Short mmCIF file of N, CA and C in Angstrom, two decimals:
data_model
loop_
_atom_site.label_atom_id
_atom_site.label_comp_id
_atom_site.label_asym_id
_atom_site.label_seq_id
_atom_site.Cartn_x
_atom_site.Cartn_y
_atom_site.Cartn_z
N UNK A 11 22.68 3.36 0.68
CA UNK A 11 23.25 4.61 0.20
C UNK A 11 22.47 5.18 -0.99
N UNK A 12 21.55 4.33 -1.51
CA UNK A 12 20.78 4.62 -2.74
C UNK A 12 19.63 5.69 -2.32
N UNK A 13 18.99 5.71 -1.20
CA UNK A 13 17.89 6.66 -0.56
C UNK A 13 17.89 8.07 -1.03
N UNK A 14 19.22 8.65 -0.26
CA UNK A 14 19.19 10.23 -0.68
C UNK A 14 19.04 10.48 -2.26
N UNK A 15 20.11 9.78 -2.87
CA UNK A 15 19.80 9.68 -4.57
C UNK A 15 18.59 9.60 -5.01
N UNK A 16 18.11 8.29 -4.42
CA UNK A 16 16.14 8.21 -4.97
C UNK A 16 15.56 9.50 -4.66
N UNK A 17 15.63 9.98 -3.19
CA UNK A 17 14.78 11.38 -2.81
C UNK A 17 14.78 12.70 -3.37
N UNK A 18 16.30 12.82 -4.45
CA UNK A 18 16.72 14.07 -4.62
C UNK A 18 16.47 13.56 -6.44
N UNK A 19 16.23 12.46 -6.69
CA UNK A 19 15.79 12.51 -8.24
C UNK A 19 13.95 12.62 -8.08
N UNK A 20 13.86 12.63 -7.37
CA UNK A 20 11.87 12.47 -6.91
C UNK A 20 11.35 10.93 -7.70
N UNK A 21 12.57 9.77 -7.47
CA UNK A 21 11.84 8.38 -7.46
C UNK A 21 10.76 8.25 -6.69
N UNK A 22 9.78 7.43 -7.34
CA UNK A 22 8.61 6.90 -6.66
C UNK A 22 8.96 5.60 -6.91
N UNK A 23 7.80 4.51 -6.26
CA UNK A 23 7.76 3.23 -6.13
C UNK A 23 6.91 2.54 -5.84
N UNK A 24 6.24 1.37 -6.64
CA UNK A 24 4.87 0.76 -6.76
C UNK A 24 5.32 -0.29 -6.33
N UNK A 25 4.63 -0.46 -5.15
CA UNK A 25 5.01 -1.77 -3.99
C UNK A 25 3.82 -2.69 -4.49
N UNK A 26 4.22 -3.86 -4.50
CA UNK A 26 2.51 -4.78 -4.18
C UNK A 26 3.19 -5.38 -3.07
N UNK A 27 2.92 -5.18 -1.73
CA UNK A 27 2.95 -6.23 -1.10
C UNK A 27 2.56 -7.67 -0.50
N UNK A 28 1.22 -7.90 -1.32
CA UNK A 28 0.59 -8.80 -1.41
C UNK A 28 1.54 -10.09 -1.97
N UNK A 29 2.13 -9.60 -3.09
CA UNK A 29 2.75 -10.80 -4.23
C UNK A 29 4.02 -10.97 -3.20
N UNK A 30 4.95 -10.32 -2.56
CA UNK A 30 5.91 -10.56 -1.95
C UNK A 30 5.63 -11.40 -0.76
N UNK A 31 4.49 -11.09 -0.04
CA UNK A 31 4.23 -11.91 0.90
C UNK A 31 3.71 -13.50 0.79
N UNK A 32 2.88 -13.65 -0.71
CA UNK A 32 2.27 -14.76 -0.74
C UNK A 32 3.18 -15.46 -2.32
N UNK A 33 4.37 -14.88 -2.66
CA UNK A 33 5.05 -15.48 -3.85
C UNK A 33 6.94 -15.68 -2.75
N UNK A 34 6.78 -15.08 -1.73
CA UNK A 34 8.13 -14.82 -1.06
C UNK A 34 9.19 -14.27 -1.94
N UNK A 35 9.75 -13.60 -0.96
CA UNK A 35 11.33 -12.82 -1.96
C UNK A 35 12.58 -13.62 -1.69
N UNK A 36 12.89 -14.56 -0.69
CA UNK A 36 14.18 -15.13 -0.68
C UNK A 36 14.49 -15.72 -1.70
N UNK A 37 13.76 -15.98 -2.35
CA UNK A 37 14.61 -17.01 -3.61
C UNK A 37 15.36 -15.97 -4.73
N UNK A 38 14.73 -14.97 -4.37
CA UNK A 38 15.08 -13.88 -5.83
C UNK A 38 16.57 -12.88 -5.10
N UNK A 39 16.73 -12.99 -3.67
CA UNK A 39 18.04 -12.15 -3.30
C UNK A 39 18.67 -12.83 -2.20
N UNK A 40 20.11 -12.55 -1.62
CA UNK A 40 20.34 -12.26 -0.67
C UNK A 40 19.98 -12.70 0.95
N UNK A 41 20.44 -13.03 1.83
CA UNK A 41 19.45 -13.20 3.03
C UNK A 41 19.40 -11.56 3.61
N UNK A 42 20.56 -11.04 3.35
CA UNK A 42 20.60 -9.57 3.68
C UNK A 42 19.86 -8.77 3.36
N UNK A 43 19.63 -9.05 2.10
CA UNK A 43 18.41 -7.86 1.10
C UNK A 43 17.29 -7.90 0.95
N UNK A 44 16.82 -9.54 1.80
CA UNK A 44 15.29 -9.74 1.77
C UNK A 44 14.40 -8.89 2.45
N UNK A 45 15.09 -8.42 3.72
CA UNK A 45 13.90 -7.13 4.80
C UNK A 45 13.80 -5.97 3.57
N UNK A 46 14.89 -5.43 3.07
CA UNK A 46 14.66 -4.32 2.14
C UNK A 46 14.06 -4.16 0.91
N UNK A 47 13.85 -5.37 0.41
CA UNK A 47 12.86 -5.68 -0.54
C UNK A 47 11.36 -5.39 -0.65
N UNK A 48 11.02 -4.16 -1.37
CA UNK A 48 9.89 -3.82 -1.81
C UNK A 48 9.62 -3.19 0.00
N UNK A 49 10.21 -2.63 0.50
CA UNK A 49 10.26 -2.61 1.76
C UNK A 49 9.45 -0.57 2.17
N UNK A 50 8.39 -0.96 2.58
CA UNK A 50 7.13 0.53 2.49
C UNK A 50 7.41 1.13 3.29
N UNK A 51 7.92 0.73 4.48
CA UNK A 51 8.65 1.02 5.45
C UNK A 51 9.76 2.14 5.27
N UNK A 52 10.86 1.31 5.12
CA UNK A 52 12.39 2.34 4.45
C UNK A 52 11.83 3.06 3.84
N UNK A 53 10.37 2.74 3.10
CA UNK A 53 10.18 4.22 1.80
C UNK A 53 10.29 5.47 2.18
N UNK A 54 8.47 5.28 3.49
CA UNK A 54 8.36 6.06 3.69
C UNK A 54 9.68 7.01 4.95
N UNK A 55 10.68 6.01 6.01
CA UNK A 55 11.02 6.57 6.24
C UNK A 55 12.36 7.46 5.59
N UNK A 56 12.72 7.30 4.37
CA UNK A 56 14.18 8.23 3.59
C UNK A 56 12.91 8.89 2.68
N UNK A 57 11.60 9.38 3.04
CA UNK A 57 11.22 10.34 1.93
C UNK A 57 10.70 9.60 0.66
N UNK A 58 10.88 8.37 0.44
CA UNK A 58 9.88 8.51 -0.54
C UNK A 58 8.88 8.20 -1.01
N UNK A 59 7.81 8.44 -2.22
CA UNK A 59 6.72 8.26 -2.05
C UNK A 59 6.58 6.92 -2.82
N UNK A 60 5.86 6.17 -2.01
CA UNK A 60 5.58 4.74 -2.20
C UNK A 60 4.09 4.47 -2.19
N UNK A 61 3.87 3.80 -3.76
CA UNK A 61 2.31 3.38 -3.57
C UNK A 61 1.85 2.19 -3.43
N UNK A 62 0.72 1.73 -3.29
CA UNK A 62 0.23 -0.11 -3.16
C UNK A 62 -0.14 -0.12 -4.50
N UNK A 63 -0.02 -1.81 -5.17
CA UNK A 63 -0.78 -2.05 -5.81
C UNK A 63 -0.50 -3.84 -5.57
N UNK A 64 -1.39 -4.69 -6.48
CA UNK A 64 -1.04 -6.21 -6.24
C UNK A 64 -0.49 -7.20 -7.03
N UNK A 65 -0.70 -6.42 -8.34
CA UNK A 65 0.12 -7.45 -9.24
C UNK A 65 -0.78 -8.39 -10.05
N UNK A 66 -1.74 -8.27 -9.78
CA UNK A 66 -3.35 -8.67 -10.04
C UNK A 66 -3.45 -9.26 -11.33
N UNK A 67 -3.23 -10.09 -11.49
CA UNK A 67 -4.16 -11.52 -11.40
C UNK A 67 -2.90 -11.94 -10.97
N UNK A 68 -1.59 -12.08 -10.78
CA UNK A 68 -0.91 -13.08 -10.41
C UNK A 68 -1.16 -13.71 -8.82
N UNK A 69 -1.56 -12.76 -8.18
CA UNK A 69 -2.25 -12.77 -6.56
C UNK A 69 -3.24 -12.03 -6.22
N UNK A 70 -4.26 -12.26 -5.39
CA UNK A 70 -5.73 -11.19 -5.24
C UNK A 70 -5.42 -9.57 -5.47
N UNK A 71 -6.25 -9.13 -6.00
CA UNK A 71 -5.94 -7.65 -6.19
C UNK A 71 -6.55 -6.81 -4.66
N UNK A 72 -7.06 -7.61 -3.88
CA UNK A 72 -7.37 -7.03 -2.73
C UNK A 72 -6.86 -6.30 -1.85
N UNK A 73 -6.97 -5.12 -1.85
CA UNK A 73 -5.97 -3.97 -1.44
C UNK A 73 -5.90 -4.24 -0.17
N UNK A 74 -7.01 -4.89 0.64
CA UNK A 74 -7.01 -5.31 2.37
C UNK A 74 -6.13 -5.92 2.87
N UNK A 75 -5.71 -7.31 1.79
CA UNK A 75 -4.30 -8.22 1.74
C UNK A 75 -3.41 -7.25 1.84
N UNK A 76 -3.41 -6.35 0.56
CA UNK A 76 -1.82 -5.65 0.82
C UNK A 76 -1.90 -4.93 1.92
N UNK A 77 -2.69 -3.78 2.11
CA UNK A 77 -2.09 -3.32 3.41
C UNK A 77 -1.94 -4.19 4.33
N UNK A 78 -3.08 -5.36 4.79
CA UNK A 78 -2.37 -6.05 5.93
C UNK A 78 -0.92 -6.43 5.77
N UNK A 79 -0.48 -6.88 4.54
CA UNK A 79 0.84 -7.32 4.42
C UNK A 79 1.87 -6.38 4.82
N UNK A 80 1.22 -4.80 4.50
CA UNK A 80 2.16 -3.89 4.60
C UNK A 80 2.33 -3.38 6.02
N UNK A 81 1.36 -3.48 6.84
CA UNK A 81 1.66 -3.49 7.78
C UNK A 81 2.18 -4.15 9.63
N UNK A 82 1.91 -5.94 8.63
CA UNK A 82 2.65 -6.69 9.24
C UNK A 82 3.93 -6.83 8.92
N UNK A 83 4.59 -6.71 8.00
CA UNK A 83 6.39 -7.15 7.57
C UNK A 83 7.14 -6.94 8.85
N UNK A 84 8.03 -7.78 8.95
CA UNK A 84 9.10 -7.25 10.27
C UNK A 84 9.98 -5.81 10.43
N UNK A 85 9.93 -5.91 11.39
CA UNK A 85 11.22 -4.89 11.67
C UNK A 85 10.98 -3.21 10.46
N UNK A 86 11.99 -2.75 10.62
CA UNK A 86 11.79 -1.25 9.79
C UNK A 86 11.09 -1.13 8.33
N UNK A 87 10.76 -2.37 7.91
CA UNK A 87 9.78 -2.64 6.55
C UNK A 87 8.61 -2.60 6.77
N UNK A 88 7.91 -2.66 7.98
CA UNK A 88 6.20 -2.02 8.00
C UNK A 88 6.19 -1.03 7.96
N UNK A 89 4.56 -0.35 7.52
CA UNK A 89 4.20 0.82 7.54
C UNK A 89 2.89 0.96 8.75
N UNK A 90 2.62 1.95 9.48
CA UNK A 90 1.37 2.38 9.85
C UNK A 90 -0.08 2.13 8.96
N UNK A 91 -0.74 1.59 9.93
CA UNK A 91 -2.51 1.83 9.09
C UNK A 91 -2.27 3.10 8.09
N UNK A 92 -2.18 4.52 8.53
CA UNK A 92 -2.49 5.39 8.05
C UNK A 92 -1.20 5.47 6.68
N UNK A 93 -0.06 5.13 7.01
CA UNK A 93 0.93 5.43 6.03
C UNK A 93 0.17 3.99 4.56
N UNK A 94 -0.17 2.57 4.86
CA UNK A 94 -1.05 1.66 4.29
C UNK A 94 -1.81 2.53 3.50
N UNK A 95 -2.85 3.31 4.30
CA UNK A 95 -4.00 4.20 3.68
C UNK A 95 -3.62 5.35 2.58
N UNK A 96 -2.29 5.92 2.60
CA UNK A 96 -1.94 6.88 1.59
C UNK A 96 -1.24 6.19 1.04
N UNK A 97 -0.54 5.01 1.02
CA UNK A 97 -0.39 3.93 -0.37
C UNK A 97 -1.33 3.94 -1.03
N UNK A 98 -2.14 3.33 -0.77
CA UNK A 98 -3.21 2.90 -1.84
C UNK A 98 -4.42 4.03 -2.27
N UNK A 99 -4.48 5.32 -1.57
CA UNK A 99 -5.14 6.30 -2.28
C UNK A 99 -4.43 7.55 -2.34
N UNK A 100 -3.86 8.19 -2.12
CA UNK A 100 -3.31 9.56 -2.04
C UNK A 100 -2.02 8.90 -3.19
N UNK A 101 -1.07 8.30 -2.47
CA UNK A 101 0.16 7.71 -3.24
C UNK A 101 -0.53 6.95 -4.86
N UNK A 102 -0.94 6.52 -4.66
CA UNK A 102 -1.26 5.70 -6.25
C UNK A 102 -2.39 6.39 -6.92
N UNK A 103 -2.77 7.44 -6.62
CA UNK A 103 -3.66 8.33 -7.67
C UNK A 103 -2.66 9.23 -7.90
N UNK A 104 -1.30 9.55 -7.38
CA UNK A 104 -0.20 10.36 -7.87
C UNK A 104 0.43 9.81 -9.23
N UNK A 105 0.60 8.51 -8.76
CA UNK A 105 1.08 7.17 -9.78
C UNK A 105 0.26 7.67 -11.07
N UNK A 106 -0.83 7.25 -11.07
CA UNK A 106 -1.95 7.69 -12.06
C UNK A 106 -2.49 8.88 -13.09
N UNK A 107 -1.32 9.84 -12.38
CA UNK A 107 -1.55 11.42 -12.88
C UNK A 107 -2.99 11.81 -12.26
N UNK A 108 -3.70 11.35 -11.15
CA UNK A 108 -4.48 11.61 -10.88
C UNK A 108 -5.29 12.21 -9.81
N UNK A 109 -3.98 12.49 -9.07
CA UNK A 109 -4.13 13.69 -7.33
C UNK A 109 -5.07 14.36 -7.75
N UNK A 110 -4.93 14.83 -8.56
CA UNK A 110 -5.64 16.43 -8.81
C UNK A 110 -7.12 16.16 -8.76
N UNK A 111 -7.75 14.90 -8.58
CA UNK A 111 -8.98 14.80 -8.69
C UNK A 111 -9.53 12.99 -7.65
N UNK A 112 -8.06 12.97 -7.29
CA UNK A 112 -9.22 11.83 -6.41
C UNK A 112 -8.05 11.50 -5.51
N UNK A 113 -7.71 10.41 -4.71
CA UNK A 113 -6.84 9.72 -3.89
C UNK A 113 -6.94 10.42 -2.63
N UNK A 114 -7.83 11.10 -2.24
CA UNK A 114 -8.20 11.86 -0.77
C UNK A 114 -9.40 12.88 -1.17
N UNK A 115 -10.09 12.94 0.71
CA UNK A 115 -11.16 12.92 0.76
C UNK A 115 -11.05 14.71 0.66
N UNK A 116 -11.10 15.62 -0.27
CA UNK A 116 -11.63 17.13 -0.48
C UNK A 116 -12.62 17.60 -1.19
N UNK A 117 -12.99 18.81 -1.13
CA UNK A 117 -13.51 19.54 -1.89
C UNK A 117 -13.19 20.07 -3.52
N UNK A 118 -13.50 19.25 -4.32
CA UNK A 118 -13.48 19.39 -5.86
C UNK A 118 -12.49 17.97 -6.26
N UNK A 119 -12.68 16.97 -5.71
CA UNK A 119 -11.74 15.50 -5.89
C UNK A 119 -13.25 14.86 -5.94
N UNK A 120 -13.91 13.56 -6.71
CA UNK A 120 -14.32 12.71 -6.61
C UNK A 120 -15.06 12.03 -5.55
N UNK A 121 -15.74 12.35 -5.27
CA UNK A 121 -17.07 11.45 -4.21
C UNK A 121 -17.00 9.81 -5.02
N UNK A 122 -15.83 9.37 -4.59
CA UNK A 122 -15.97 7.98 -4.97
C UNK A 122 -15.30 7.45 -3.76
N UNK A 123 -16.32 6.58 -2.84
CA UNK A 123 -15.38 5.91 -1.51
C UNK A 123 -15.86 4.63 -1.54
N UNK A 124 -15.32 4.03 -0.33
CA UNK A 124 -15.52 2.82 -0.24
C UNK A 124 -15.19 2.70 1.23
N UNK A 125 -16.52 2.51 1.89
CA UNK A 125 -16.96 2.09 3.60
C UNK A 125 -16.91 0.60 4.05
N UNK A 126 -15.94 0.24 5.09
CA UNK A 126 -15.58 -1.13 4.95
C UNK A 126 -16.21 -1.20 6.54
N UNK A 127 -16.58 -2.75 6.87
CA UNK A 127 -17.27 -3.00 7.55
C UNK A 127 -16.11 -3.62 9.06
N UNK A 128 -14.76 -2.73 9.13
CA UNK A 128 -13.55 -2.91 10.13
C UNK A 128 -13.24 -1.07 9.91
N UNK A 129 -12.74 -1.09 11.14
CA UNK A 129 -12.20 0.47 11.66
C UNK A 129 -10.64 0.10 11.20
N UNK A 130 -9.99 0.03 10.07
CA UNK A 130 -8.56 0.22 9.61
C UNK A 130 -7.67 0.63 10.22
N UNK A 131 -8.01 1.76 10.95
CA UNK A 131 -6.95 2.75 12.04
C UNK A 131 -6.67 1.93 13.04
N UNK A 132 -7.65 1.70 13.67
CA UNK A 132 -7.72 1.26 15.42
C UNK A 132 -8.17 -0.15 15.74
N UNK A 133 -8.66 -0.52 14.79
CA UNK A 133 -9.40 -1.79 14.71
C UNK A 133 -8.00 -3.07 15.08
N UNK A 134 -8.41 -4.21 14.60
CA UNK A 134 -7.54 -5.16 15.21
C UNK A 134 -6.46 -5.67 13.75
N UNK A 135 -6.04 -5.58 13.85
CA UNK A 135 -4.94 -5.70 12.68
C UNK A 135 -4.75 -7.34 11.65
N UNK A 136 -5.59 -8.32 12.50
CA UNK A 136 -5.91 -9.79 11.48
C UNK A 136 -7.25 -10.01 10.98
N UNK A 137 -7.68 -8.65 11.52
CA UNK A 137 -9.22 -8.68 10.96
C UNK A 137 -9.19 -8.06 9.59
N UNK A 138 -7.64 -7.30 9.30
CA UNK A 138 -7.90 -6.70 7.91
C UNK A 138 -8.15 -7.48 6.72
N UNK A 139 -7.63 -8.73 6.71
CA UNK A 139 -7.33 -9.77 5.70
C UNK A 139 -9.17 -10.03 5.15
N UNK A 140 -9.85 -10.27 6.64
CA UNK A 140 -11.48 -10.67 6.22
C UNK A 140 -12.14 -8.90 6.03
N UNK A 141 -11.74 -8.18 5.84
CA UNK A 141 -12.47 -7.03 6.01
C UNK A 141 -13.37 -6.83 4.88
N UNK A 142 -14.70 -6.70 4.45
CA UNK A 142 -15.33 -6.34 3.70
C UNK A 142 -16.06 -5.11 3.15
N UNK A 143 -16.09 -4.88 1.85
CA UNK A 143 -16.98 -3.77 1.72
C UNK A 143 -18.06 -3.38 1.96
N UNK A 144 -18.39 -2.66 2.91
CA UNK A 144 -19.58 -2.47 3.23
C UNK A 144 -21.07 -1.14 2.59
N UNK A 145 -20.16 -0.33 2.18
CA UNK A 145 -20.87 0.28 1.02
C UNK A 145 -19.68 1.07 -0.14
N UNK A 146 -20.54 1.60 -1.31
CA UNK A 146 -19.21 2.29 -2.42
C UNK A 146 -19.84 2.92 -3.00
N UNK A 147 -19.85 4.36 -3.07
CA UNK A 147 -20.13 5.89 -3.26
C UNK A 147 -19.68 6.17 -4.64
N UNK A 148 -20.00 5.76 -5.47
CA UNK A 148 -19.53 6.78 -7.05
C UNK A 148 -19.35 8.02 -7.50
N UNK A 149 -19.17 9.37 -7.59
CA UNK A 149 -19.91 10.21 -8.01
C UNK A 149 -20.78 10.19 -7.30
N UNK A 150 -20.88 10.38 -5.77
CA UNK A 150 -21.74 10.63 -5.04
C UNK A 150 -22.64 10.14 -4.57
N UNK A 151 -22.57 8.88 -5.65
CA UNK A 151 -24.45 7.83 -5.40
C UNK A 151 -23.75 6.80 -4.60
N UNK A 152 -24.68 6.05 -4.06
CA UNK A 152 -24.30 4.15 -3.47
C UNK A 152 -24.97 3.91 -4.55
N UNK A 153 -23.41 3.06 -5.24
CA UNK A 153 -23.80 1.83 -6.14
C UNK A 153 -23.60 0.58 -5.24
N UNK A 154 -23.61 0.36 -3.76
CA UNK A 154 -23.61 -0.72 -3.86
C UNK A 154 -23.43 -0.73 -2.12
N UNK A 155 -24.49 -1.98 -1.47
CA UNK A 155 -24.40 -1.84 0.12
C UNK A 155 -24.29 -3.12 -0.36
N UNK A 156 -23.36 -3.74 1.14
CA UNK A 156 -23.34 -4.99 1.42
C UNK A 156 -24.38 -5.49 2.29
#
C-alpha cells in the first residue's frame, strides 16, 4: 500500500543488489517480506525510479554482479537487461544530480562509455557475472582497451 504514496511523493531508491544477494536478506525480515526487499522489480513496476549501486567495499562494486543479480531475483523482483541498464546509468546519474550531463548516450552529455566484451541485451544471462571491459572512452579518448 506504500507504492502510490512513494510515486506521488517522487521517492527514489538506491538498490545494491549485489550485497542482498551475496550478504542474504532473510535474517533481517519476515519470510513474507524477503521477495520485496530492495526488490527493482516492484520499483520499476508502481513507477518508481530505482538506481544500482553495491555497497562497495562491503561486496564487489562490480556493476555486472549487480545487474546480474538484478536480473536473476525470483518472481516480480527482477528487472529486464534494459530496465538493469537504466539502473546503473540513466537512474543513478539522476541520484547524482547528474542527468543533465551523463547517464545516457546524447548529444551534449559526456562521451564517457564503457564497451564490454558480452552483448547485455541478448547475450546469455550467466555470462554477465564474467563479463569484462573491453574498452572505456573518457571525454571522448580510449583510456583503456582490454
Amino acid at each position: 500500500d506504500h507504492w502510490p504514496i512513494m510515486k506521488e511523493l517522487c521517492v527514489v531508491v538506491c538498490l545494491q543488489p549485489t550485497l542482498v544477494s551475496q550478504m542474504g536478506e532473510e535474517p533481517l525480515f519476515w519470510p513474507e517480506q524477503v521477495e520485496r526487499f530492495q526488490s527493482p522489480g516492484l520499483m520499476f513496476k508502481n513507477g518508481i525510479l530505482a538506481g544500482g549501486s553495491s555497497d562497495s567495499p562491503v561486496v564487489s562494486p562490480n556493476p555486472m554482479l549487480g545487474m546480474y543479480y538484478a536480473i536473476t531475483r525470483r518472481d516480480e523482483s527482477k528487472v529486464t537487461p534494459i530496465e538493469a541498464l537504466i539502473m546503473w546509468t540513466k537512474n543513478s546519474a539522476f541520484f547524482s544530480h547528474d542527468d543533465d550531463k551523463m547517464g545516457s548516450v546524447e548529444v551534449g552529455n559526456f562521451a564517457d562509455l564503457c564497451l564490454f566484451d558480452n552483448d547485455f541485451v541478448t547475450g546469455d544471462v550467466e555470462a554477465y557475472r564474467d563479463t569484462k571491459v573491453a574498452k572505456t572512452i573518457l571525454g571522448g579518448k580510449v583510456v583503456y582497451e582490454g
